[in-house]
């Protein structure tokens, strides 16, 4: 370590004699240990941070599974397999931090919207006449399936005129062999 300090001081003196502007190495009060940059440990630390961010992004994607729009893949930066520099690793880490923050915000917005729709279903069930013709689907509340809740008159036009409203809950997805799927209903 003393040899390194001696060598840099001689280089500084020679550069100043030639008229070049050289920043002092090391500044007064700071030891040379701070100037020795161990790139391997920096890369290891950045790789650990990137791995933790990728895992967090994957967990966030898995927790929001039926929803779409959360991208969990991490693209390889620039042109194929190679050892990334510290700057490139920092850019990857910073990009992941931004994507993770965006995904959390989007998931939070989805969650708020889904909770509002669940509350709407409860209010519709309590007072169907106040929510005429409102329809909420399973997709609106973040669940898989085709079920939906629909506030409609109980006996068609007569129920509408008399104010008899109810919330009808569909039974789910239509069967695959029905008329919508192209099947025929011919009687034999």
mmCIF file of C-alpha atoms in Angstrom:
data_model
loop_
_atom_site.group_PDB
_atom_site.id
_atom_site.type_symbol
_atom_site.label_atom_id
_atom_site.label_comp_id
_atom_site.label_asym_id
_atom_site.label_seq_id
_atom_site.Cartn_x
_atom_site.Cartn_y
_atom_site.Cartn_z
ATOM 1 C CA UNK A 1 0.000 0.000 0.000
ATOM 2 C CA UNK A 2 2.768 2.532 0.758
ATOM 3 C CA UNK A 3 4.321 1.703 -2.628
ATOM 4 C CA UNK A 4 1.072 2.636 -4.368
ATOM 5 C CA UNK A 5 0.953 5.959 -2.559
ATOM 6 C CA UNK A 6 4.615 6.703 -3.400
ATOM 7 C CA UNK A 7 4.120 5.795 -7.045
ATOM 8 C CA UNK A 8 1.050 8.037 -7.399
ATOM 9 C CA UNK A 9 2.806 10.945 -5.692
ATOM 10 C CA UNK A 10 5.743 10.647 -8.143
ATOM 11 C CA UNK A 11 3.298 10.540 -11.057
ATOM 12 C CA UNK A 12 1.531 13.627 -9.720
ATOM 13 C CA UNK A 13 4.794 15.573 -9.429
ATOM 14 C CA UNK A 14 5.871 14.574 -12.958
ATOM 15 C CA UNK A 15 2.469 15.552 -14.398
ATOM 16 C CA UNK A 16 2.515 18.940 -12.641
ATOM 17 C CA UNK A 17 5.996 19.671 -14.013
ATOM 18 C CA UNK A 18 4.645 19.049 -17.530
ATOM 19 C CA UNK A 19 1.796 21.519 -16.893
ATOM 20 C CA UNK A 20 -1.063 18.989 -16.714
ATOM 21 C CA UNK A 21 -3.828 19.508 -14.187
ATOM 22 C CA UNK A 22 -4.003 16.459 -11.956
ATOM 23 C CA UNK A 23 -6.424 16.106 -9.087
ATOM 24 C CA UNK A 24 -4.681 15.304 -5.822
ATOM 25 C CA UNK A 25 -4.475 11.620 -5.077
ATOM 26 C CA UNK A 26 -5.631 10.904 -2.423
ATOM 27 C CA UNK A 27 -7.282 14.036 -1.045
ATOM 28 C CA UNK A 28 -6.044 15.048 2.368
ATOM 29 C CA UNK A 29 -7.761 13.168 5.179
ATOM 30 C CA UNK A 30 -8.896 10.239 3.026
ATOM 31 C CA UNK A 31 -6.883 7.037 2.867
ATOM 32 C CA UNK A 32 -6.128 5.200 -0.345
ATOM 33 C CA UNK A 33 -8.424 2.334 0.616
ATOM 34 C CA UNK A 34 -11.409 4.343 -0.624
ATOM 35 C CA UNK A 35 -9.818 4.727 -4.019
ATOM 36 C CA UNK A 36 -9.141 1.071 -4.559
ATOM 37 C CA UNK A 37 -12.178 -0.072 -6.470
ATOM 38 C CA UNK A 38 -12.895 -3.751 -6.240
ATOM 39 C CA UNK A 39 -15.029 -4.322 -9.320
ATOM 40 C CA UNK A 40 -15.661 -7.991 -8.534
ATOM 41 C CA UNK A 41 -17.344 -7.266 -5.202
ATOM 42 C CA UNK A 42 -19.361 -4.451 -6.811
ATOM 43 C CA UNK A 43 -20.578 -6.802 -9.523
ATOM 44 C CA UNK A 44 -21.409 -9.500 -6.986
ATOM 45 C CA UNK A 45 -23.395 -7.033 -4.908
ATOM 46 C CA UNK A 46 -25.237 -5.691 -7.966
ATOM 47 C CA UNK A 47 -26.010 -9.232 -9.164
ATOM 48 C CA UNK A 48 -27.451 -10.057 -5.721
ATOM 49 C CA UNK A 49 -29.594 -6.935 -5.845
ATOM 50 C CA UNK A 50 -30.783 -7.756 -9.372
ATOM 51 C CA UNK A 51 -31.628 -11.340 -8.340
ATOM 52 C CA UNK A 52 -33.627 -10.074 -5.345
ATOM 53 C CA UNK A 53 -35.503 -7.584 -7.551
ATOM 54 C CA UNK A 54 -36.237 -10.288 -10.154
ATOM 55 C CA UNK A 55 -37.553 -12.586 -7.412
ATOM 56 C CA UNK A 56 -39.751 -9.798 -6.039
ATOM 57 C CA UNK A 57 -41.094 -9.070 -9.532
ATOM 58 C CA UNK A 58 -41.850 -12.786 -9.981
ATOM 59 C CA UNK A 59 -43.660 -12.941 -6.626
ATOM 60 C CA UNK A 60 -45.681 -9.866 -7.561
ATOM 61 C CA UNK A 61 -46.610 -11.442 -10.893
ATOM 62 C CA UNK A 62 -47.645 -14.698 -9.199
ATOM 63 C CA UNK A 63 -49.745 -12.917 -6.576
ATOM 64 C CA UNK A 64 -51.623 -11.036 -9.304
ATOM 65 C CA UNK A 65 -52.011 -14.105 -11.529
ATOM 66 C CA UNK A 66 -55.362 -13.757 -13.277
ATOM 67 C CA UNK A 67 -54.637 -10.124 -14.031
ATOM 68 C CA UNK A 68 -52.635 -9.191 -17.078
ATOM 69 C CA UNK A 69 -50.204 -6.374 -17.678
ATOM 70 C CA UNK A 70 -47.412 -7.185 -15.216
ATOM 71 C CA UNK A 71 -44.307 -8.016 -17.213
ATOM 72 C CA UNK A 72 -41.937 -10.227 -15.242
ATOM 73 C CA UNK A 73 -39.287 -11.025 -17.849
ATOM 74 C CA UNK A 74 -35.897 -9.353 -17.710
ATOM 75 C CA UNK A 75 -34.265 -8.821 -21.078
ATOM 76 C CA UNK A 76 -30.517 -9.256 -21.457
ATOM 77 C CA UNK A 77 -28.932 -5.854 -21.980
ATOM 78 C CA UNK A 78 -27.147 -5.263 -25.234
ATOM 79 C CA UNK A 79 -26.171 -7.914 -27.711
ATOM 80 C CA UNK A 80 -25.886 -11.375 -26.248
ATOM 81 C CA UNK A 81 -23.955 -13.124 -23.511
ATOM 82 C CA UNK A 82 -21.028 -11.280 -22.017
ATOM 83 C CA UNK A 83 -19.792 -9.942 -18.707
ATOM 84 C CA UNK A 84 -21.598 -6.717 -17.927
ATOM 85 C CA UNK A 85 -19.755 -3.716 -16.628
ATOM 86 C CA UNK A 86 -20.675 -2.172 -13.296
ATOM 87 C CA UNK A 87 -22.467 0.681 -15.105
ATOM 88 C CA UNK A 88 -24.554 -1.762 -17.157
ATOM 89 C CA UNK A 89 -25.447 -3.759 -14.055
ATOM 90 C CA UNK A 90 -26.491 -0.540 -12.328
ATOM 91 C CA UNK A 91 -28.722 0.348 -15.298
ATOM 92 C CA UNK A 92 -30.332 -3.112 -15.154
ATOM 93 C CA UNK A 93 -30.895 -2.745 -11.401
ATOM 94 C CA UNK A 94 -32.335 0.756 -11.757
ATOM 95 C CA UNK A 95 -34.614 -0.400 -14.577
ATOM 96 C CA UNK A 96 -35.883 -3.265 -12.421
ATOM 97 C CA UNK A 97 -36.538 -0.891 -9.526
ATOM 98 C CA UNK A 98 -38.614 1.307 -11.831
ATOM 99 C CA UNK A 99 -40.539 -1.649 -13.260
ATOM 100 C CA UNK A 100 -41.184 -3.012 -9.779
ATOM 101 C CA UNK A 101 -42.515 0.342 -8.577
ATOM 102 C CA UNK A 102 -44.749 0.580 -11.657
ATOM 103 C CA UNK A 103 -46.046 -2.968 -11.187
ATOM 104 C CA UNK A 104 -46.806 -2.307 -7.506
ATOM 105 C CA UNK A 105 -48.687 0.867 -8.413
ATOM 106 C CA UNK A 106 -50.680 -0.911 -11.133
ATOM 107 C CA UNK A 107 -51.496 -3.799 -8.810
ATOM 108 C CA UNK A 108 -52.579 -1.362 -6.099
ATOM 109 C CA UNK A 109 -54.881 0.402 -8.574
ATOM 110 C CA UNK A 110 -56.348 -2.950 -9.686
ATOM 111 C CA UNK A 111 -56.904 -3.926 -6.053
ATOM 112 C CA UNK A 112 -58.697 -0.660 -5.247
ATOM 113 C CA UNK A 113 -60.904 -1.035 -8.308
ATOM 114 C CA UNK A 114 -61.723 -4.668 -7.482
ATOM 115 C CA UNK A 115 -62.610 -3.808 -3.878
ATOM 116 C CA UNK A 116 -64.909 -1.038 -5.144
ATOM 117 C CA UNK A 117 -66.637 -3.539 -7.475
ATOM 118 C CA UNK A 118 -67.069 -6.037 -4.606
ATOM 119 C CA UNK A 119 -68.668 -3.265 -2.560
ATOM 120 C CA UNK A 120 -70.934 -2.490 -5.520
ATOM 121 C CA UNK A 121 -72.069 -6.126 -5.615
ATOM 122 C CA UNK A 122 -72.960 -5.948 -1.919
ATOM 123 C CA UNK A 123 -74.914 -2.699 -2.404
ATOM 124 C CA UNK A 124 -76.656 -4.122 -5.485
ATOM 125 C CA UNK A 125 -77.703 -7.193 -3.516
ATOM 126 C CA UNK A 126 -79.107 -5.032 -0.701
ATOM 127 C CA UNK A 127 -80.914 -2.528 -2.960
ATOM 128 C CA UNK A 128 -81.309 -3.833 -6.552
ATOM 129 C CA UNK A 129 -83.802 -1.099 -7.557
ATOM 130 C CA UNK A 130 -81.168 1.588 -6.879
ATOM 131 C CA UNK A 131 -78.731 -0.048 -9.342
ATOM 132 C CA UNK A 132 -80.975 -0.738 -12.357
ATOM 133 C CA UNK A 133 -79.270 -2.561 -15.229
ATOM 134 C CA UNK A 134 -75.826 -2.537 -13.552
ATOM 135 C CA UNK A 135 -73.676 -5.545 -14.402
ATOM 136 C CA UNK A 136 -70.476 -6.674 -12.646
ATOM 137 C CA UNK A 137 -68.420 -9.618 -13.907
ATOM 138 C CA UNK A 138 -65.899 -11.909 -12.249
ATOM 139 C CA UNK A 139 -63.174 -10.199 -14.274
ATOM 140 C CA UNK A 140 -64.146 -6.889 -12.637
ATOM 141 C CA UNK A 141 -63.432 -8.325 -9.184
ATOM 142 C CA UNK A 142 -60.217 -10.082 -10.207
ATOM 143 C CA UNK A 143 -61.462 -13.666 -10.237
ATOM 144 C CA UNK A 144 -61.378 -16.191 -13.062
ATOM 145 C CA UNK A 145 -64.581 -17.429 -14.634
ATOM 146 C CA UNK A 146 -67.606 -16.124 -16.516
ATOM 147 C CA UNK A 147 -70.012 -15.403 -13.660
ATOM 148 C CA UNK A 148 -71.608 -11.982 -13.424
ATOM 149 C CA UNK A 149 -74.112 -10.110 -11.263
ATOM 150 C CA UNK A 150 -76.839 -8.178 -13.084
ATOM 151 C CA UNK A 151 -79.567 -5.989 -11.574
ATOM 152 C CA UNK A 152 -82.699 -6.516 -13.693
ATOM 153 C CA UNK A 153 -86.496 -6.596 -13.326
ATOM 154 C CA UNK A 154 -87.897 -9.793 -11.885
ATOM 155 C CA UNK A 155 -90.650 -10.478 -14.452
ATOM 156 C CA UNK A 156 -89.504 -8.554 -17.494
ATOM 157 C CA UNK A 157 -91.546 -5.486 -18.455
ATOM 158 C CA UNK A 158 -94.181 -6.130 -15.782
ATOM 159 C CA UNK A 159 -91.523 -6.256 -13.048
ATOM 160 C CA UNK A 160 -89.947 -3.094 -14.431
ATOM 161 C CA UNK A 161 -93.287 -1.233 -14.320
ATOM 162 C CA UNK A 162 -94.048 -2.462 -10.787
ATOM 163 C CA UNK A 163 -90.498 -1.834 -9.509
ATOM 164 C CA UNK A 164 -89.658 -5.482 -8.796
ATOM 165 C CA UNK A 165 -85.913 -5.573 -9.274
ATOM 166 C CA UNK A 166 -83.473 -8.308 -8.325
ATOM 167 C CA UNK A 167 -79.828 -9.175 -8.742
ATOM 168 C CA UNK A 168 -79.444 -12.188 -10.951
ATOM 169 C CA UNK A 169 -76.209 -14.150 -10.628
ATOM 170 C CA UNK A 170 -75.256 -16.053 -13.751
ATOM 171 C CA UNK A 171 -74.361 -19.708 -13.436
ATOM 172 C CA UNK A 172 -70.981 -19.286 -15.087
ATOM 173 C CA UNK A 173 -69.527 -20.002 -18.498
ATOM 174 C CA UNK A 174 -71.775 -21.385 -21.233
ATOM 175 C CA UNK A 175 -71.259 -25.025 -22.096
ATOM 176 C CA UNK A 176 -68.928 -25.800 -24.978
ATOM 177 C CA UNK A 177 -71.454 -27.813 -26.969
ATOM 178 C CA UNK A 178 -74.259 -25.230 -27.030
ATOM 179 C CA UNK A 179 -75.515 -23.217 -29.961
ATOM 180 C CA UNK A 180 -72.877 -20.523 -29.433
ATOM 181 C CA UNK A 181 -70.168 -23.109 -30.114
ATOM 182 C CA UNK A 182 -71.735 -24.092 -33.439
ATOM 183 C CA UNK A 183 -73.476 -27.217 -32.210
ATOM 184 C CA UNK A 184 -76.954 -28.023 -33.517
ATOM 185 C CA UNK A 185 -80.069 -28.792 -31.493
ATOM 186 C CA UNK A 186 -81.898 -31.034 -33.893
ATOM 187 C CA UNK A 187 -84.373 -33.482 -32.398
ATOM 188 C CA UNK A 188 -84.271 -37.070 -33.470
#
